[in-house]
Tab-separated table of C-alpha atoms and ligand atoms in Angstrom:
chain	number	residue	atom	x	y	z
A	27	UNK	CA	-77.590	102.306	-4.992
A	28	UNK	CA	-78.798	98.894	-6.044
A	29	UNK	CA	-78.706	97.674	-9.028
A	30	UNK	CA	-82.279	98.295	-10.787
A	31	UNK	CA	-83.913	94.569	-12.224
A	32	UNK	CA	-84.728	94.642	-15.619
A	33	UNK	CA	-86.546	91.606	-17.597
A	34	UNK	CA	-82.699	90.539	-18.677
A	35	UNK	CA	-81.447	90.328	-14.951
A	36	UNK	CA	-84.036	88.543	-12.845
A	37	UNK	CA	-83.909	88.301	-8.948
A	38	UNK	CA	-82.233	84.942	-8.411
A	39	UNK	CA	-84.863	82.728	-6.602
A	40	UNK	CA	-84.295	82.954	-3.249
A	41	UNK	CA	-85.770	80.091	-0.927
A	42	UNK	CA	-88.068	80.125	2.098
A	43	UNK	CA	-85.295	78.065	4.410
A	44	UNK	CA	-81.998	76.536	3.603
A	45	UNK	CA	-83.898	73.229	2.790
A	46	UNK	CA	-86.307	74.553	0.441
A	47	UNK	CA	-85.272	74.008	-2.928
A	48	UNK	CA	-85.532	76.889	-5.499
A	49	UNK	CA	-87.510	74.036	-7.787
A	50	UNK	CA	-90.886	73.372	-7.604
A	51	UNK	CA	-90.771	71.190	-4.196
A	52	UNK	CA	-91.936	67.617	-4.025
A	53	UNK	CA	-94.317	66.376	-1.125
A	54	UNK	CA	-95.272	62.838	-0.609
A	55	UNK	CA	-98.381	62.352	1.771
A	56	UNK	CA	-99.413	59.212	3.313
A	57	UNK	CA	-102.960	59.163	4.560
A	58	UNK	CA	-103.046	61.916	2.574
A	59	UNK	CA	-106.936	60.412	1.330
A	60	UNK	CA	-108.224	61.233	4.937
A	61	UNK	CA	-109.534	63.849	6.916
A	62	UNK	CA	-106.526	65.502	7.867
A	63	UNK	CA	-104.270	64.585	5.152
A	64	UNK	CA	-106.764	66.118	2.626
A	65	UNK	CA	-106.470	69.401	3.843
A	66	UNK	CA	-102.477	68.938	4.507
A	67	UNK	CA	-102.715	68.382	0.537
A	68	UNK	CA	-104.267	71.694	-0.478
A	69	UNK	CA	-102.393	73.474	1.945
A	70	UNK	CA	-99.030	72.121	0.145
A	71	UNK	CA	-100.557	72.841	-3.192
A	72	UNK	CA	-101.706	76.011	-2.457
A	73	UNK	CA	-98.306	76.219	-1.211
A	74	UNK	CA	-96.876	75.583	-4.334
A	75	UNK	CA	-95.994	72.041	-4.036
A	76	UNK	CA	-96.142	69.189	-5.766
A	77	UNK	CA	-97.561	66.407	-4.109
A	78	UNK	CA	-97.703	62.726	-4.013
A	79	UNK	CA	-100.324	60.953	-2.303
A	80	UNK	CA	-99.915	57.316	-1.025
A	81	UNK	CA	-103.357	55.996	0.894
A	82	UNK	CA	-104.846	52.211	0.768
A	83	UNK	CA	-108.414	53.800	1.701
A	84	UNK	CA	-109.187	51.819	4.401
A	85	UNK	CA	-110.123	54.651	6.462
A	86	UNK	CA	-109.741	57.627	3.694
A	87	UNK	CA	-111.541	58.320	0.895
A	88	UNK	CA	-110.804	59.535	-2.890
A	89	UNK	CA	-114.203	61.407	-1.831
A	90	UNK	CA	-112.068	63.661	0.009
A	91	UNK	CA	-109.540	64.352	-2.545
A	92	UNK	CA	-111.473	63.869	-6.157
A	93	UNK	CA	-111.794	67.762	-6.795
A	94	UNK	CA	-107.861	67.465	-6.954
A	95	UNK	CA	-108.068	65.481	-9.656
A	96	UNK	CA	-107.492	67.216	-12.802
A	97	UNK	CA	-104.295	69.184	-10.760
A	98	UNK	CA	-101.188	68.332	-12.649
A	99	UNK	CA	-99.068	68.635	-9.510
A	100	UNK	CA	-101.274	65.758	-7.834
A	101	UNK	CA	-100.912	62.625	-7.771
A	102	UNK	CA	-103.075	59.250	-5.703
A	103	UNK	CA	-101.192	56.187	-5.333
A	104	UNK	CA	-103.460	53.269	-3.858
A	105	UNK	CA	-101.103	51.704	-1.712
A	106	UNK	CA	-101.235	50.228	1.614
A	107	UNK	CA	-97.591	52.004	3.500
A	108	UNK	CA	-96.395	49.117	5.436
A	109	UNK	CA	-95.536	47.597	1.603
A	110	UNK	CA	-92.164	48.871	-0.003
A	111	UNK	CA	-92.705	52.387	-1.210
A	112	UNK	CA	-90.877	53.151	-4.575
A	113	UNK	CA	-91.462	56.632	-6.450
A	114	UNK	CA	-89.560	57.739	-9.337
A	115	UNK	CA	-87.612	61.138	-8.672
A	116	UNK	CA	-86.883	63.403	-5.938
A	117	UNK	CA	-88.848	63.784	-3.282
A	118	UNK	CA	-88.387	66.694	-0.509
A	119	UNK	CA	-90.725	66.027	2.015
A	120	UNK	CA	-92.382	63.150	3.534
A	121	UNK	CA	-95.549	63.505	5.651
A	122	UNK	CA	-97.010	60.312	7.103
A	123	UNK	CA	-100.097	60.510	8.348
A	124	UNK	CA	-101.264	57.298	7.120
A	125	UNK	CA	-103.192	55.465	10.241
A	126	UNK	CA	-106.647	54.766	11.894
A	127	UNK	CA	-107.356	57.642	14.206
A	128	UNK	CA	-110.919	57.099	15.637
A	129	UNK	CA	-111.035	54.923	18.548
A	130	UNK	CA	-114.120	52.759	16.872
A	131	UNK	CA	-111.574	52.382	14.169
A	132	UNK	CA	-108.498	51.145	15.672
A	133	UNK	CA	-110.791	48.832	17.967
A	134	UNK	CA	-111.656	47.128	14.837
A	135	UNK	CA	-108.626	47.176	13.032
A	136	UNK	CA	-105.992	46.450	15.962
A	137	UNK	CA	-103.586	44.673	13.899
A	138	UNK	CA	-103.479	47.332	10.714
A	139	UNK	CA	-103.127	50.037	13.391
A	140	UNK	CA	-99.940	48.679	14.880
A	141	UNK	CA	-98.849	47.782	11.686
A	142	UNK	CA	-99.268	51.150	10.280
A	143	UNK	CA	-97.728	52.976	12.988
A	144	UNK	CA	-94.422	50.587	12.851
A	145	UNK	CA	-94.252	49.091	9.705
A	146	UNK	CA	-95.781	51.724	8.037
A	147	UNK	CA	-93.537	54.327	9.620
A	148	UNK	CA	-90.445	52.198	8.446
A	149	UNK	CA	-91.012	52.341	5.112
A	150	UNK	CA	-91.725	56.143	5.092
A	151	UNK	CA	-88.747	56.852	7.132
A	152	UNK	CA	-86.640	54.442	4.511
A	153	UNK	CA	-88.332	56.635	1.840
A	154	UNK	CA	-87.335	59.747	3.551
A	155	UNK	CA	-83.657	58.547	3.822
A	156	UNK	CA	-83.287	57.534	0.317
A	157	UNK	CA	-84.472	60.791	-0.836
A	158	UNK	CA	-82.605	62.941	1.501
A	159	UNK	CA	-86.056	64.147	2.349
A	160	UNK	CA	-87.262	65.986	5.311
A	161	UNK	CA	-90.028	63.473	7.391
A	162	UNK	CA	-92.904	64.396	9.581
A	163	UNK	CA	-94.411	62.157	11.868
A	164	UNK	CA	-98.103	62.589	13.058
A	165	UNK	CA	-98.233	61.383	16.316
A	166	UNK	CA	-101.224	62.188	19.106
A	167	UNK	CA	-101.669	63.394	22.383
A	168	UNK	CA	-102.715	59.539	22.773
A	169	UNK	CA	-99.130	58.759	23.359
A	170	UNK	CA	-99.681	60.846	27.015
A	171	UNK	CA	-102.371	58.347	27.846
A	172	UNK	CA	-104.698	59.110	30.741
A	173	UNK	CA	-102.680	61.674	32.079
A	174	UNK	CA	-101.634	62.011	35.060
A	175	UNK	CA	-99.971	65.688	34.124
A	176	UNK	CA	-102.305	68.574	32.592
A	177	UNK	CA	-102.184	70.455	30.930
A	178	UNK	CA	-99.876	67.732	29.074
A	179	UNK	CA	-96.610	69.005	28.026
A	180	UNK	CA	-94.113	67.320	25.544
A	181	UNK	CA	-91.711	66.462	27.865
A	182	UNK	CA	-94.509	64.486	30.168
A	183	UNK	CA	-94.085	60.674	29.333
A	184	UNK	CA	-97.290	59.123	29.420
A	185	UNK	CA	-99.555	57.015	31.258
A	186	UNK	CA	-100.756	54.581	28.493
A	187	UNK	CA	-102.189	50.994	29.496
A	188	UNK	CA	-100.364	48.579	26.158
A	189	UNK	CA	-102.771	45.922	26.702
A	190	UNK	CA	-105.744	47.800	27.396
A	191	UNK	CA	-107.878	48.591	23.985
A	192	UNK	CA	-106.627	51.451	22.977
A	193	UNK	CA	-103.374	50.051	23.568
A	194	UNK	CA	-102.770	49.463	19.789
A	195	UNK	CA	-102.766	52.810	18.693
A	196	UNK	CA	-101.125	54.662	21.670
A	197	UNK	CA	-98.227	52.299	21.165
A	198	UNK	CA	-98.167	52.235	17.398
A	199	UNK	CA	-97.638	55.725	17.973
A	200	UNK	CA	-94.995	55.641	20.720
A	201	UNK	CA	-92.905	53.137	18.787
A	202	UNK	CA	-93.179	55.318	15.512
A	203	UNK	CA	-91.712	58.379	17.626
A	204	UNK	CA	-89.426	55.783	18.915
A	205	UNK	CA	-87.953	55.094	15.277
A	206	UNK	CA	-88.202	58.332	14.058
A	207	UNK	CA	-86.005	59.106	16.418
A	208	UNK	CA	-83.697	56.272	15.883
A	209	UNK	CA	-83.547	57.217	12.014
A	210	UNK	CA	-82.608	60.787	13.147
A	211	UNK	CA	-79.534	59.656	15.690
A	212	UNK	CA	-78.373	56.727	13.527
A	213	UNK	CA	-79.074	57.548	9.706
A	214	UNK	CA	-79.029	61.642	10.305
A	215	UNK	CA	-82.526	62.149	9.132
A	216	UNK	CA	-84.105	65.329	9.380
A	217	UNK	CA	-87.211	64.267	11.587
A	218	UNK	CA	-90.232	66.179	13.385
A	219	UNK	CA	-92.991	64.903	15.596
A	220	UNK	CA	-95.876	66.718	15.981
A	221	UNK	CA	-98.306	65.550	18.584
A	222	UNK	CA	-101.915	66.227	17.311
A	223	UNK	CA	-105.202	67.068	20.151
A	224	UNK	CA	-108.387	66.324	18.906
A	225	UNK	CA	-109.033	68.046	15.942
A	226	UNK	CA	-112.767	68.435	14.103
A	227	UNK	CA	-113.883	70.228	10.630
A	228	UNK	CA	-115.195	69.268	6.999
A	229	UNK	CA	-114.213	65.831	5.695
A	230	UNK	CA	-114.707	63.526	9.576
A	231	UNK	CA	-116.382	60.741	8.022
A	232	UNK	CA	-120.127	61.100	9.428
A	233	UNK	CA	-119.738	57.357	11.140
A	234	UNK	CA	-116.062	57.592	12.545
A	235	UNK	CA	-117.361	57.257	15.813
A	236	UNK	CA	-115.418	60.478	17.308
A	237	UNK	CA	-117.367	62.590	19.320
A	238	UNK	CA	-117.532	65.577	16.859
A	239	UNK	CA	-119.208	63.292	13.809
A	240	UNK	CA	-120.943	61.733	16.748
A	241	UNK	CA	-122.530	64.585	18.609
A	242	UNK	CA	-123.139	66.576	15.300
A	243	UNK	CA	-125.102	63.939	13.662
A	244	UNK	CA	-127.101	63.288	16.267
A	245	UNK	CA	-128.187	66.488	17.355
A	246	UNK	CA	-129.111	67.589	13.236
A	247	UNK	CA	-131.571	64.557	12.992
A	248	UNK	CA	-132.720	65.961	16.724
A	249	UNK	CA	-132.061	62.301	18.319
A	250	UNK	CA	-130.478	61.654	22.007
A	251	UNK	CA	-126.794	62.701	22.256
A	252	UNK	CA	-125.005	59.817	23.570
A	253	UNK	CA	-122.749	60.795	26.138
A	254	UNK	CA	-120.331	58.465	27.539
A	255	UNK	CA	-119.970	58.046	31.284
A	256	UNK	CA	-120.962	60.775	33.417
A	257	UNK	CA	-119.901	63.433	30.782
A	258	UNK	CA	-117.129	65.016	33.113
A	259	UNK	CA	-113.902	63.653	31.001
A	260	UNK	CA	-112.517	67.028	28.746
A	261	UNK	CA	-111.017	67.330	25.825
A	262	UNK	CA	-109.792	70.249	23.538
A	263	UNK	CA	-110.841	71.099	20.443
A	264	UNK	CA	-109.169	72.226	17.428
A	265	UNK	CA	-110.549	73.123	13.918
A	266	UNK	CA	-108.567	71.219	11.414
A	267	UNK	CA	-107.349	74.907	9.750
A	268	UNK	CA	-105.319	75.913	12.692
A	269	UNK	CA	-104.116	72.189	12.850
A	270	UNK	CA	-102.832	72.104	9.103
A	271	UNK	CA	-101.157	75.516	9.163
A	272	UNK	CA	-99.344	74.442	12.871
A	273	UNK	CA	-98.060	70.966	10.960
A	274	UNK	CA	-96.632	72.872	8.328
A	275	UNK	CA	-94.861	75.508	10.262
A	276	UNK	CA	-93.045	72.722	12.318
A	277	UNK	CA	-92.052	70.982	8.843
A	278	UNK	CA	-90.186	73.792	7.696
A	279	UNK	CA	-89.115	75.357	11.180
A	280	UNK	CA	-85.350	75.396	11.658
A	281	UNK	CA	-85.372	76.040	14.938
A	282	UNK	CA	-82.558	73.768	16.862
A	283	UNK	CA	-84.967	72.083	18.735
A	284	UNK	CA	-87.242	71.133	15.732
A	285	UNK	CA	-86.327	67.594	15.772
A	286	UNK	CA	-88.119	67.200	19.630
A	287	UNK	CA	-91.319	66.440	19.950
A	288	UNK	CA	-94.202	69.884	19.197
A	289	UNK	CA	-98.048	69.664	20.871
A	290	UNK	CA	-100.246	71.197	18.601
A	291	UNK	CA	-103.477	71.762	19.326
A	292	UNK	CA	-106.343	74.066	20.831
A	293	UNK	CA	-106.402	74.466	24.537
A	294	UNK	CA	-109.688	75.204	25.045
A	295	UNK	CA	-110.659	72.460	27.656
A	296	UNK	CA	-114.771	71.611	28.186
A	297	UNK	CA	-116.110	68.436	29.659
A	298	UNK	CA	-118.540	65.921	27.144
A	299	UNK	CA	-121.583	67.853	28.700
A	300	UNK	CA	-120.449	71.051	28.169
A	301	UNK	CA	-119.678	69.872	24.452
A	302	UNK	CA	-122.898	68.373	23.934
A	303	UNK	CA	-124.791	71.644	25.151
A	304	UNK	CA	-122.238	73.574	22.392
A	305	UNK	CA	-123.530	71.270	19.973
A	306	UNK	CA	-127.121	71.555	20.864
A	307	UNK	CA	-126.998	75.045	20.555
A	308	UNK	CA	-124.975	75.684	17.626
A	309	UNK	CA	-127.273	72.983	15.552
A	310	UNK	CA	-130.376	74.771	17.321
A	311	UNK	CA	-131.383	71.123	17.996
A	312	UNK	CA	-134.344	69.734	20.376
A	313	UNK	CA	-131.939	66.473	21.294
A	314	UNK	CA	-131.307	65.910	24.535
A	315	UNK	CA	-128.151	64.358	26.183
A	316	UNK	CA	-128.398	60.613	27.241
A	317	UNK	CA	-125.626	58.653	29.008
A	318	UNK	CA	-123.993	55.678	27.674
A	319	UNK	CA	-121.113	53.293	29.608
A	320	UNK	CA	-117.728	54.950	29.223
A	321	UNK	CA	-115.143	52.858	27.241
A	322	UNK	CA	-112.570	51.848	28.797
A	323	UNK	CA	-109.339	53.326	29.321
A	324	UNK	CA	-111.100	56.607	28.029
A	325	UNK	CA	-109.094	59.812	29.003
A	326	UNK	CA	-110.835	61.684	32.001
A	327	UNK	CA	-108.670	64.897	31.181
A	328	UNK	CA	-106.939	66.460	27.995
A	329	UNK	CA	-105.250	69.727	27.062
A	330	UNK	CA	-102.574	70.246	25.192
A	331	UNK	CA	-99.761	73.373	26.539
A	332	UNK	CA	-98.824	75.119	23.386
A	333	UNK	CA	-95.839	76.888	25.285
A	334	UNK	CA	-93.910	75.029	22.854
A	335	UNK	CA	-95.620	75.894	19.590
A	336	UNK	CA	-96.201	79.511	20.459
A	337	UNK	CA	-92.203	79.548	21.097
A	338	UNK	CA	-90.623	78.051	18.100
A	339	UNK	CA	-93.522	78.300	15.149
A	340	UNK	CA	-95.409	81.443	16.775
A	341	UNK	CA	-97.847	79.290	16.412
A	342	UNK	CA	-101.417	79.019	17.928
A	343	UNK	CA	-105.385	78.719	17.281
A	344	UNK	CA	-107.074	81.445	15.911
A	345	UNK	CA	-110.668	79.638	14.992
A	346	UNK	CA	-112.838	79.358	18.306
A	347	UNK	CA	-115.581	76.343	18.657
A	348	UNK	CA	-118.446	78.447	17.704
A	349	UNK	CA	-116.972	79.400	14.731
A	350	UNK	CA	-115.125	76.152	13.757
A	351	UNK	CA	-118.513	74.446	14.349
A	352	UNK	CA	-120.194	76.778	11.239
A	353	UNK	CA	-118.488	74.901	8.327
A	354	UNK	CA	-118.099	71.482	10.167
A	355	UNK	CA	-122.108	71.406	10.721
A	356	UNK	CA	-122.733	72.279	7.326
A	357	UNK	CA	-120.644	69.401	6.027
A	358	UNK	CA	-122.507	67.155	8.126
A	359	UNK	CA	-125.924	68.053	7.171
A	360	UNK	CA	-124.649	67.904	3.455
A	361	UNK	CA	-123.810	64.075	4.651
A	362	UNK	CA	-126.807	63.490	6.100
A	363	UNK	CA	-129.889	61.948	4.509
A	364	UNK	CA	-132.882	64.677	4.246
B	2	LIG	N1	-117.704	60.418	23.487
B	2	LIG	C1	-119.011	60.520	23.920
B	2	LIG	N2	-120.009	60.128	23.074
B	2	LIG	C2	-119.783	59.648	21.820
B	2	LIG	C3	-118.449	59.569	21.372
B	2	LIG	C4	-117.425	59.949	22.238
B	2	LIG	O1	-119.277	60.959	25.037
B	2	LIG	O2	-120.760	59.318	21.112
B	2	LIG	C5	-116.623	60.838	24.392
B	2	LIG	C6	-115.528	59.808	24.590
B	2	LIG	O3	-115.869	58.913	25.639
B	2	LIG	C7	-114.355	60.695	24.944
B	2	LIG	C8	-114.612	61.976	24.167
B	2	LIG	O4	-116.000	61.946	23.804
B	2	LIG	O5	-114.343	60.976	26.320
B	2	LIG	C9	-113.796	62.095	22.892
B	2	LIG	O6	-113.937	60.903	22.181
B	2	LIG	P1	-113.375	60.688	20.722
B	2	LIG	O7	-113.761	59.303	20.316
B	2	LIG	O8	-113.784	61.799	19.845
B	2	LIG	O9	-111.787	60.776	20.820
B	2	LIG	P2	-110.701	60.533	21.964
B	2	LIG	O10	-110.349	61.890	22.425
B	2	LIG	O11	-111.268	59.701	23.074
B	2	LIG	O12	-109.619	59.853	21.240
């Protein structure tokens, strides 16, 4: 018979992996003032984590993580990444998810983006290594390009145009995989990649320019949805809850493939028009669609196969579009002038 625990002989603390120390983890975020790196944060701290994290708010916002303010196992540091990053203590995981990820955004800030994704990713690798921390890389299904394989799987390469203008991003994001990978081989760092789809919820900044912020916006103040091109291009769309919890389960998975690159994302493929019509109906709006000129080197196709994630997180979506769309329309008209 087991021994039966009594106040004087507590459990030992067991931990959730080998990794996982028994203390109160540390988490350091970068980007962790954005969309999806405020919702990383209150996963972790729901998770029990401390957390660090490091944003220069060019594209974030303290909006997104004020309400976190007052928790003593948060903490903002203003700081652009691509500077030297110095914290005190230990730290056991790194996230970086610092970097513009709309295309309006990168098209204005070419130079930060590639600097972000490279010299940025160097110093949160170096951080990683100094620590002996674990280090997640967000990377995007941008790295595939406009792909000539669909549904795109990890181990398709890409078909990305460098010079083209989305060309900073897609290879900011190649060469961060790139290093991450070089930091894993050489230095022995414990790396993972996650390639992220296009992803909607609370927190898109109303004027980001994607098509979720975009389409949402216009159809709540009833004026023309502005379709690019003919409206036939897909994409797949994920709500950001389903995102967060698939980032996290790759952090911590121990599964001997972990270090290669992991899709995650919904695949759920509809063209623009089909999207637009969602949105029209889900806002119950009297906007109608009108075409604009496609940008270029826009993706005509895009859906990620989860094979992967379903295999080594038993991972996948569980929030559809119609219900994703409840919460994320709501935040927008809270946005939106009256
Ligand atoms: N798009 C559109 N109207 C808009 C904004 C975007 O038709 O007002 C299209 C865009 O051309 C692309 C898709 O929506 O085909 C998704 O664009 P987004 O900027 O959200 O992200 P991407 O997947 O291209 O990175």
């Amino acid at each position: 018979m087991p021994p039966r625990k009594t106040a004087k002989t507590p459990a030992p603390k067991r931990s959730r992996n080998a990794r996982t120390p028994a203390v109160q983890p540390v988490s350091v975020v970068t980007g962790g003032a954005g969309f999806l790196g405020s919702h990383l944060v209150e996963l972790l701290l729901s998770r029990g984590h401390r957390v660090v994290v490091i944003d220069n708010l060019v594209t974030g916002s303290t909006d997104n993580i004020q309400h976190l303010a007052g928790n003593p196992d948060f903490r903002f540091i203003k700081q652009d990444v691509t500077e030297y990053l110095y914290l005190d203590g230990s730290v056991n995981y790194v996230w970086h998810l610092a970097s513009p990820a709309s295309p309006i955004d990168y098209l204005e800030l070419p130079i930060q983006t590639l600097k972000v994704g490279s010299l940025g990713t160097h110093k949160a690798l170096g951080l990683a290594m100094s620590k002996g921390a674990r280090f997640l890389l967000t990377s995007t299904s941008e790295v595939y390009g406009d792909p000539l394989v669909h549904p795109q799987t990890e181990s398709y390469w890409g078909n990305v145009n460098p010079i083209g203008p989305r060309g900073c991003y897609d290879e900011s994001k190649r060469f961060a995989e790139a290093l991450t990978m070089a930091y894993h081989r050489e230095h022995g760092v414990e790396t993972r990649i996650v390639r992220i789809f296009n992803t909607y919820g609370p927190r898109m900044r109303v004027k980001d320019g994607r098509v979720v912020p975009a389409f949402v916006s216009q159809a709540l103040g009833n004026k023309p949805i502005t379709v690019f091109g003919d409206g036939t291009q897909t994409r797949s769309f994920c709500f950001v809850s389903d995102l967060i919890e698939g980032i996290y389960r790759l952090m911590f998975c121990e599964h001997a493939t972990a270090n290669q690159p992991c899709n995650i994302g919904n695949p759920h493929e509809m063209t623009m028009l089909q999207f637009a019509q969602e949105i029209v109906r889900a806002t119950g709006s009297k906007s109608r669609v009108v075409h604009k000129p496609l940008p270029q080197d826009d993706p005509k196709q895009r859906k990620p196969d989860i094979t992967r994630a379903r295999e080594i997180l038993g991972w996948e979506p569980r929030i559809n579009l119609a219900e994703g769309l409840v919460p994320t329309i709501a935040y927008f008209r809270s946005k939106l002038p009256v």
